[in-house]
Amino acid sequence: MILMNDFTAEPHELQEAMLTAVRRVLESGRYILGDEVLAFERHWASACGVRYGIGVGSGTDAIEISLRALEIGPGDEVVTSAMTAFATVLGIVRAGATPVLADIDPATALLSRASVERCLSSSTKAVLLVHLYGQMRTMDAWLALCKSHRVLLVEDCAQAHLSAWRGKGAGSFGAAGAYSFYPTKNLGAAGDAGMVVTDDKVLAQHAIRLRDYGQRVRFHHDEPGLNSRLDELHAAMLGERMKWLPQFTARRRQIAEAYRSGIRNTLVQLLEPPEESAAHVYHLFVITSPKRDALQTHLEKQGVLTLVHYPLPIHHQKPCRDLARDPQGLSCSERHASRCLSLPCHPQMSDNDVNKVIEAINGFR
Ligand SMILES: *Cc1c(COP(=O)(O)O)cnc(C)c1O
């Protein structure tokens, strides 16, 4: 079987380095907010091209904390995509703000600027831009849109580790960027973890308080924050995994190139290729097909496991049915949800695996 992820197949050297890191933390006797977290925060912020990284408990928390640190909350609207992980919207709701759903551009499944403009109101405080599947596009246009409407740009970078647009990293464009290190992300922990990245010192200091019960000085609490701290154990392991990320990302791009040139089937469409190679880290390689469910069954019979990201657009999720949205509707998100399919695209795949996936797709009738 070709799997969507296979951590057991990772290089022995990496597994050994993670075990050494775990031992180092256990022997240090320091488990919360110590040197490992500080070091990983520094390394990851620098990889993103910003000054501050604040390690938190998850990507969802990173979104909530980013918004709260920007003083966005009750009564404020945040515009985001109807085609994203539920966690994107959950982070907005947890911050006390009101999500407003915009539609996607069908060629990329990324947020549509025209739709976002229809969603803006006098209560809009931010656009939460999701770098879906690992793609970054037209960041200059997003910055211009947010500037002209006087709203903040916040980036959901949960799928965009090391993605960059014209040499600038994901999370360095907006007021803040929210990363997840959920195990299956391109940089994943052995559990839950996340980070807020920003260049803004005041925002960073606020996020540092929010993740730690809202305390400024120990036992002196300014506001009801969260308990959402990145653990020393995860930080130490993430530091080791981060060393492998450039080569793992290069392998994802190779696999994507092979798919792009090898897949030939009139029942299958590819998303638009990135403008430059650094602008896509292929967290997911997504195709669309009018016969998606039959294709998924066919691939499984051929030994290829796939997933659907995501089978429901956000406004079809039970708690989101009444959310405000683009007055022209969200038909592109609905259509994408019914057609999209994510192919295996992880760094441990062999060339043989990749060819097997291509042949299985091309053999679908
Ligand atoms: C995974 C993901 C999140 C949430 O991250 P968690 O660490 O699971 O809380 C948020 N947004 C997107 C786009 C994601 O893919």
Coordinates of C-alpha atoms and ligand atoms in Angstrom, one line a residue:
M1 CA 0.0 0.0 0.0
I2 CA 1.2 3.5 -0.8
L3 CA 0.2 5.7 2.2
M4 CA -0.4 9.4 2.5
N5 CA 2.4 9.5 5.2
D6 CA 4.9 7.0 6.4
F7 CA 6.8 8.1 9.5
T8 CA 8.2 4.6 10.1
A9 CA 10.1 4.8 6.8
E10 CA 12.0 8.0 7.8
P11 CA 15.8 7.9 7.8
H12 CA 17.3 6.0 10.7
E13 CA 19.7 8.9 11.3
L14 CA 16.7 11.3 11.9
Q15 CA 15.0 8.8 14.3
E16 CA 18.3 8.5 16.3
A17 CA 18.7 12.2 16.5
M18 CA 15.1 12.6 17.8
L19 CA 15.8 9.9 20.5
T20 CA 19.0 11.7 21.5
A21 CA 17.0 15.0 21.7
V22 CA 14.4 13.3 23.9
R23 CA 17.0 12.0 26.2
R24 CA 18.6 15.4 26.5
V25 CA 15.3 17.0 27.6
L26 CA 14.5 14.2 30.1
E27 CA 18.0 14.5 31.6
S28 CA 17.8 18.3 31.8
G29 CA 14.8 18.1 34.2
R30 CA 13.2 21.2 32.5
Y31 CA 10.0 20.4 30.5
I32 CA 8.2 23.7 30.0
L33 CA 9.4 26.9 28.4
G34 CA 13.2 26.2 28.6
D35 CA 16.2 26.5 26.3
E36 CA 14.8 24.0 23.8
V37 CA 11.7 26.1 23.1
L38 CA 13.8 29.3 22.9
A39 CA 16.2 27.7 20.4
F40 CA 13.5 26.3 18.2
E41 CA 11.5 29.5 18.3
R42 CA 14.6 31.4 17.2
H43 CA 15.4 28.9 14.4
W44 CA 11.9 28.7 13.1
A45 CA 11.3 32.5 13.2
S46 CA 14.5 33.0 11.2
A47 CA 13.5 30.3 8.7
C48 CA 10.3 32.3 8.1
G49 CA 12.2 35.6 7.9
V50 CA 10.8 37.3 11.0
R51 CA 12.3 38.3 14.4
Y52 CA 9.9 36.5 16.8
G53 CA 8.5 33.0 17.1
I54 CA 6.2 32.1 20.0
G55 CA 5.8 28.4 20.5
V56 CA 2.2 27.3 21.4
G57 CA 0.2 24.2 21.8
S58 CA -1.3 23.8 18.3
G59 CA -2.0 25.6 15.0
T60 CA -5.6 26.3 16.2
D61 CA -4.2 28.0 19.2
A62 CA -1.7 29.9 17.1
I63 CA -4.6 31.4 15.1
E64 CA -6.6 32.3 18.3
I65 CA -3.5 33.8 20.0
S66 CA -2.5 35.8 16.8
L67 CA -5.9 37.3 16.6
R68 CA -6.2 38.0 20.3
A69 CA -2.7 39.5 20.4
L70 CA -3.9 41.9 17.6
E71 CA -6.8 42.9 19.8
I72 CA -9.3 41.2 17.4
G73 CA -12.3 39.7 19.3
P74 CA -16.0 40.1 20.0
G75 CA -17.8 42.3 17.4
D76 CA -14.9 42.1 14.9
E77 CA -15.2 40.2 11.6
V78 CA -12.4 38.1 10.1
V79 CA -12.7 37.1 6.4
T80 CA -11.4 33.7 5.5
S81 CA -11.8 30.9 3.0
A82 CA -14.8 28.5 2.8
M83 CA -12.3 25.9 1.6
T84 CA -9.9 25.3 4.5
A85 CA -9.4 23.1 7.5
F86 CA -12.1 23.6 10.1
A87 CA -9.4 24.7 12.5
T88 CA -8.9 27.9 10.6
V89 CA -12.5 29.0 11.4
L90 CA -12.3 27.5 14.9
G91 CA -9.4 29.7 15.7
I92 CA -11.4 32.8 14.7
V93 CA -14.4 31.7 16.8
R94 CA -12.2 30.8 19.8
A95 CA -10.8 34.4 19.6
G96 CA -14.4 35.6 20.0
A97 CA -14.4 37.1 16.5
T98 CA -16.9 36.5 13.7
P99 CA -15.8 34.5 10.7
V100 CA -17.0 35.6 7.3
L101 CA -16.6 33.1 4.4
A102 CA -15.2 34.0 1.0
D103 CA -15.0 31.8 -2.0
I104 CA -12.0 30.4 -3.8
D105 CA -10.4 30.7 -7.2
P106 CA -11.2 27.3 -8.8
A107 CA -7.8 27.2 -10.6
T108 CA -5.8 27.0 -7.3
A109 CA -8.4 26.6 -4.5
L110 CA -6.9 29.6 -2.9
L111 CA -9.0 32.5 -1.6
S112 CA -10.4 34.8 -4.3
R113 CA -9.7 38.5 -3.9
A114 CA -12.9 39.5 -5.6
S115 CA -14.9 37.4 -3.2
V116 CA -13.0 38.8 -0.2
E117 CA -13.8 42.3 -1.3
R118 CA -17.5 41.4 -1.4
C119 CA -17.2 40.2 2.2
L120 CA -15.6 43.3 3.7
S121 CA -17.7 45.4 6.0
S122 CA -17.1 48.3 8.5
S123 CA -16.6 45.5 11.2
T124 CA -13.9 43.7 9.2
K125 CA -10.6 43.7 11.1
A126 CA -8.5 41.1 9.3
V127 CA -8.3 38.8 6.3
L128 CA -7.0 35.4 7.4
L129 CA -5.3 34.1 4.3
V130 CA -4.8 30.3 4.1
H131 CA -1.7 29.1 2.1
L132 CA -3.8 26.1 1.1
Y133 CA -1.9 22.9 0.2
G134 CA 1.4 24.7 0.5
Q135 CA 0.8 27.4 -2.1
M136 CA 1.5 31.1 -2.0
R137 CA 0.4 33.5 -4.7
T138 CA 0.1 37.2 -5.5
M139 CA 1.1 38.3 -2.0
D140 CA 1.7 41.9 -3.3
A141 CA -2.0 42.0 -4.3
W142 CA -3.1 40.8 -0.9
L143 CA -1.0 43.4 0.9
A144 CA -2.4 46.1 -1.4
L145 CA -6.0 44.9 -0.8
C146 CA -5.6 44.9 3.0
K147 CA -3.8 48.2 3.0
S148 CA -6.4 50.0 0.9
H149 CA -9.3 48.7 3.1
R150 CA -7.3 49.3 6.3
V151 CA -7.6 45.7 7.5
L152 CA -4.9 43.4 8.8
L153 CA -3.5 40.5 7.0
V154 CA -3.0 37.3 9.1
E155 CA -1.5 34.2 7.5
D156 CA -2.6 30.6 8.2
C157 CA 0.7 28.9 7.4
A158 CA -0.3 25.5 8.8
Q159 CA 0.3 23.9 5.3
A160 CA 3.1 26.2 4.1
H161 CA 6.4 25.4 6.0
L162 CA 9.3 26.9 4.0
S163 CA 6.9 28.2 1.3
A164 CA 8.1 31.6 0.0
W165 CA 6.9 34.2 -2.5
R166 CA 9.6 36.2 -4.3
G167 CA 12.1 35.1 -1.6
K168 CA 9.9 36.1 1.4
G169 CA 8.7 33.3 3.7
A170 CA 5.2 32.4 4.7
G171 CA 4.2 34.3 7.8
S172 CA 6.4 37.3 7.1
F173 CA 3.9 39.2 5.0
G174 CA 1.0 39.6 7.4
A175 CA 0.9 41.1 10.9
A176 CA 1.3 37.5 12.2
G177 CA 1.6 34.0 10.8
A178 CA 0.1 30.9 12.5
Y179 CA 2.0 27.6 12.1
S180 CA 0.9 24.1 13.0
F181 CA 3.3 21.3 13.7
Y182 CA 0.6 18.6 13.8
P183 CA 2.4 15.3 12.9
T184 CA 1.3 15.2 9.2
K185 CA 2.3 18.8 8.4
N186 CA 5.5 19.3 6.4
L187 CA 7.2 19.9 9.7
G188 CA 5.5 17.8 12.2
A189 CA 6.0 17.0 15.9
A190 CA 5.4 13.7 17.7
G191 CA 2.1 15.2 18.9
D192 CA 0.4 18.6 18.9
A193 CA 2.4 21.9 18.5
G194 CA 2.2 25.3 16.9
M195 CA 3.9 28.7 16.6
V196 CA 3.0 32.3 16.1
V197 CA 5.5 34.2 14.0
T198 CA 5.7 38.0 13.7
D199 CA 8.1 40.9 13.3
D200 CA 6.1 43.0 15.7
K201 CA 7.6 43.2 19.2
V202 CA 4.5 44.3 21.0
L203 CA 2.4 41.6 19.3
A204 CA 5.0 39.0 20.2
Q205 CA 5.0 40.1 23.9
H206 CA 1.3 39.9 24.0
A207 CA 1.3 36.4 22.5
I208 CA 3.9 35.3 25.1
R209 CA 1.5 36.4 27.8
L210 CA -1.6 34.8 26.2
R211 CA 0.0 31.4 25.8
D212 CA 0.9 31.3 29.5
Y213 CA -2.4 32.0 31.4
G214 CA -2.2 35.7 30.5
Q215 CA 0.6 36.4 33.0
R216 CA 3.0 39.2 32.5
V217 CA 5.1 38.4 35.6
R218 CA 4.8 35.0 37.3
F219 CA 1.5 34.8 39.3
H220 CA 0.4 38.3 38.0
H221 CA -2.3 37.9 35.4
D222 CA -3.3 40.8 33.1
E223 CA -6.1 38.9 31.3
P224 CA -7.5 35.4 31.0
G225 CA -5.0 33.8 28.6
L226 CA -4.7 30.1 27.6
N227 CA -2.5 27.3 28.7
S228 CA -0.9 26.7 25.3
R229 CA 2.8 26.3 25.6
L230 CA 5.1 24.4 23.2
D231 CA 6.7 21.6 25.2
E232 CA 10.5 21.2 25.6
L233 CA 10.2 17.6 24.3
H234 CA 8.4 18.7 21.1
A235 CA 10.7 21.7 20.6
A236 CA 13.8 19.5 20.9
M237 CA 12.5 16.9 18.4
L238 CA 11.2 19.7 16.0
G239 CA 14.7 21.2 16.0
E240 CA 16.1 17.9 14.7
R241 CA 13.3 17.4 12.1
M242 CA 13.8 21.0 10.9
K243 CA 17.3 20.1 9.7
W244 CA 15.8 17.6 7.3
L245 CA 13.0 19.9 6.1
P246 CA 14.8 21.5 3.1
Q247 CA 15.6 18.1 1.6
F248 CA 12.2 16.7 2.4
T249 CA 10.6 19.7 0.7
A250 CA 12.8 19.2 -2.4
R251 CA 11.6 15.6 -2.6
R252 CA 7.9 16.7 -2.4
R253 CA 8.6 19.1 -5.3
Q254 CA 10.2 16.3 -7.3
I255 CA 7.2 14.1 -6.8
A256 CA 4.9 16.9 -7.8
E257 CA 6.9 17.5 -11.0
A258 CA 6.6 13.8 -11.8
Y259 CA 2.8 13.9 -11.2
R260 CA 2.5 17.0 -13.4
S261 CA 4.3 15.5 -16.3
G262 CA 3.1 12.0 -15.9
I263 CA -0.7 12.3 -15.2
R264 CA -2.6 12.1 -18.5
N265 CA -6.3 11.3 -18.1
T266 CA -9.2 13.3 -19.4
L267 CA -11.1 12.6 -16.2
V268 CA -8.5 14.3 -14.1
Q269 CA -7.5 18.0 -13.9
L270 CA -4.5 19.4 -12.1
L271 CA -4.4 22.7 -10.2
E272 CA -2.5 25.6 -11.7
P273 CA 1.3 25.3 -11.2
P274 CA 3.0 27.8 -8.9
E275 CA 4.5 31.0 -10.4
E276 CA 7.9 30.0 -9.0
S277 CA 9.0 26.7 -7.4
A278 CA 9.6 28.2 -3.9
A279 CA 5.9 29.3 -3.7
H280 CA 4.7 25.7 -3.3
V281 CA 5.9 23.2 -0.8
Y282 CA 3.3 20.5 -1.7
H283 CA 1.9 19.8 1.7
L284 CA -0.7 18.2 -0.5
F285 CA -0.8 17.3 -4.2
V286 CA -4.4 17.8 -5.1
I287 CA -6.2 16.9 -8.3
T288 CA -9.8 17.3 -9.2
S289 CA -12.2 14.9 -11.1
P290 CA -15.9 14.9 -11.9
K291 CA -15.6 11.1 -11.0
R292 CA -13.7 11.7 -7.7
D293 CA -15.4 9.0 -5.6
A294 CA -15.0 6.3 -8.3
L295 CA -11.4 7.4 -8.8
Q296 CA -10.6 7.1 -5.1
T297 CA -12.1 3.6 -5.0
H298 CA -10.1 2.6 -8.1
L299 CA -6.9 3.9 -6.6
E300 CA -7.4 2.1 -3.4
K301 CA -7.9 -1.2 -5.3
Q302 CA -4.6 -0.5 -7.1
G303 CA -2.9 0.0 -3.7
V304 CA -2.9 3.8 -3.5
L305 CA -4.5 5.5 -0.5
T306 CA -5.8 9.0 -0.9
L307 CA -7.7 11.6 1.2
V308 CA -10.1 14.4 0.4
H309 CA -9.1 17.9 1.6
Y310 CA -11.9 18.8 2.3
P311 CA -15.1 16.9 1.6
L312 CA -17.3 19.7 3.0
P313 CA -16.8 23.4 2.5
I314 CA -16.9 25.3 5.9
H315 CA -20.5 26.5 5.5
H316 CA -21.7 22.9 5.2
Q317 CA -20.2 22.1 8.6
K318 CA -22.9 21.8 11.2
P319 CA -21.7 24.7 13.5
C320 CA -21.1 27.0 10.4
R321 CA -24.3 26.8 8.5
D322 CA -25.4 30.3 9.5
L323 CA -22.0 32.0 9.1
A324 CA -22.0 35.2 7.0
R325 CA -20.5 34.8 3.5
D326 CA -20.0 36.2 0.1
P327 CA -23.4 37.6 -1.1
Q328 CA -22.7 35.9 -4.5
G329 CA -22.4 32.5 -2.8
L330 CA -19.6 30.0 -2.4
S331 CA -20.2 27.8 -5.4
C332 CA -16.5 27.3 -6.3
S333 CA -15.8 26.0 -2.8
E334 CA -18.8 23.6 -3.1
R335 CA -17.6 22.4 -6.5
H336 CA -14.0 21.9 -5.3
A337 CA -15.2 20.0 -2.2
S338 CA -17.1 17.5 -4.5
R339 CA -14.2 17.0 -6.9
C340 CA -10.8 17.3 -5.0
L341 CA -8.6 14.4 -4.2
S342 CA -5.2 14.5 -2.4
L343 CA -2.6 12.0 -3.8
P344 CA 0.3 10.6 -1.7
C345 CA 3.1 13.1 -1.8
H346 CA 5.4 12.5 1.1
P347 CA 9.3 12.5 1.2
Q348 CA 9.6 8.8 1.9
M349 CA 8.0 7.7 -1.4
S350 CA 10.3 5.9 -3.9
D351 CA 10.3 6.7 -7.6
N352 CA 8.6 3.3 -8.0
D353 CA 5.8 4.4 -5.7
V354 CA 5.4 7.6 -7.7
N355 CA 5.2 5.7 -11.0
K356 CA 2.7 3.3 -9.5
V357 CA 0.4 6.2 -8.5
I358 CA 0.7 7.8 -12.0
E359 CA -0.1 4.5 -13.8
A360 CA -3.0 3.9 -11.5
I361 CA -4.5 7.3 -12.3
N362 CA -3.8 7.0 -16.0
G363 CA -5.5 3.6 -16.0
F364 CA -8.8 5.0 -14.6
R365 CA -11.7 4.8 -17.1
Ligands
LIG1 C1 -3.7 21.7 10.4 C2 -4.3 23.0 10.1 C3 -4.7 23.9 11.2 C4 -4.7 23.5 12.6 O1 -3.6 23.1 13.2 P1 -3.7 22.1 14.5 O2 -2.2 22.1 14.9 O3 -4.2 20.8 14.1 O4 -4.5 22.9 15.5 C5 -5.1 25.2 10.8 N1 -5.2 25.5 9.5 C6 -4.9 24.7 8.5 C7 -5.0 25.2 7.1 C8 -4.4 23.4 8.8 O5 -4.1 22.6 7.8

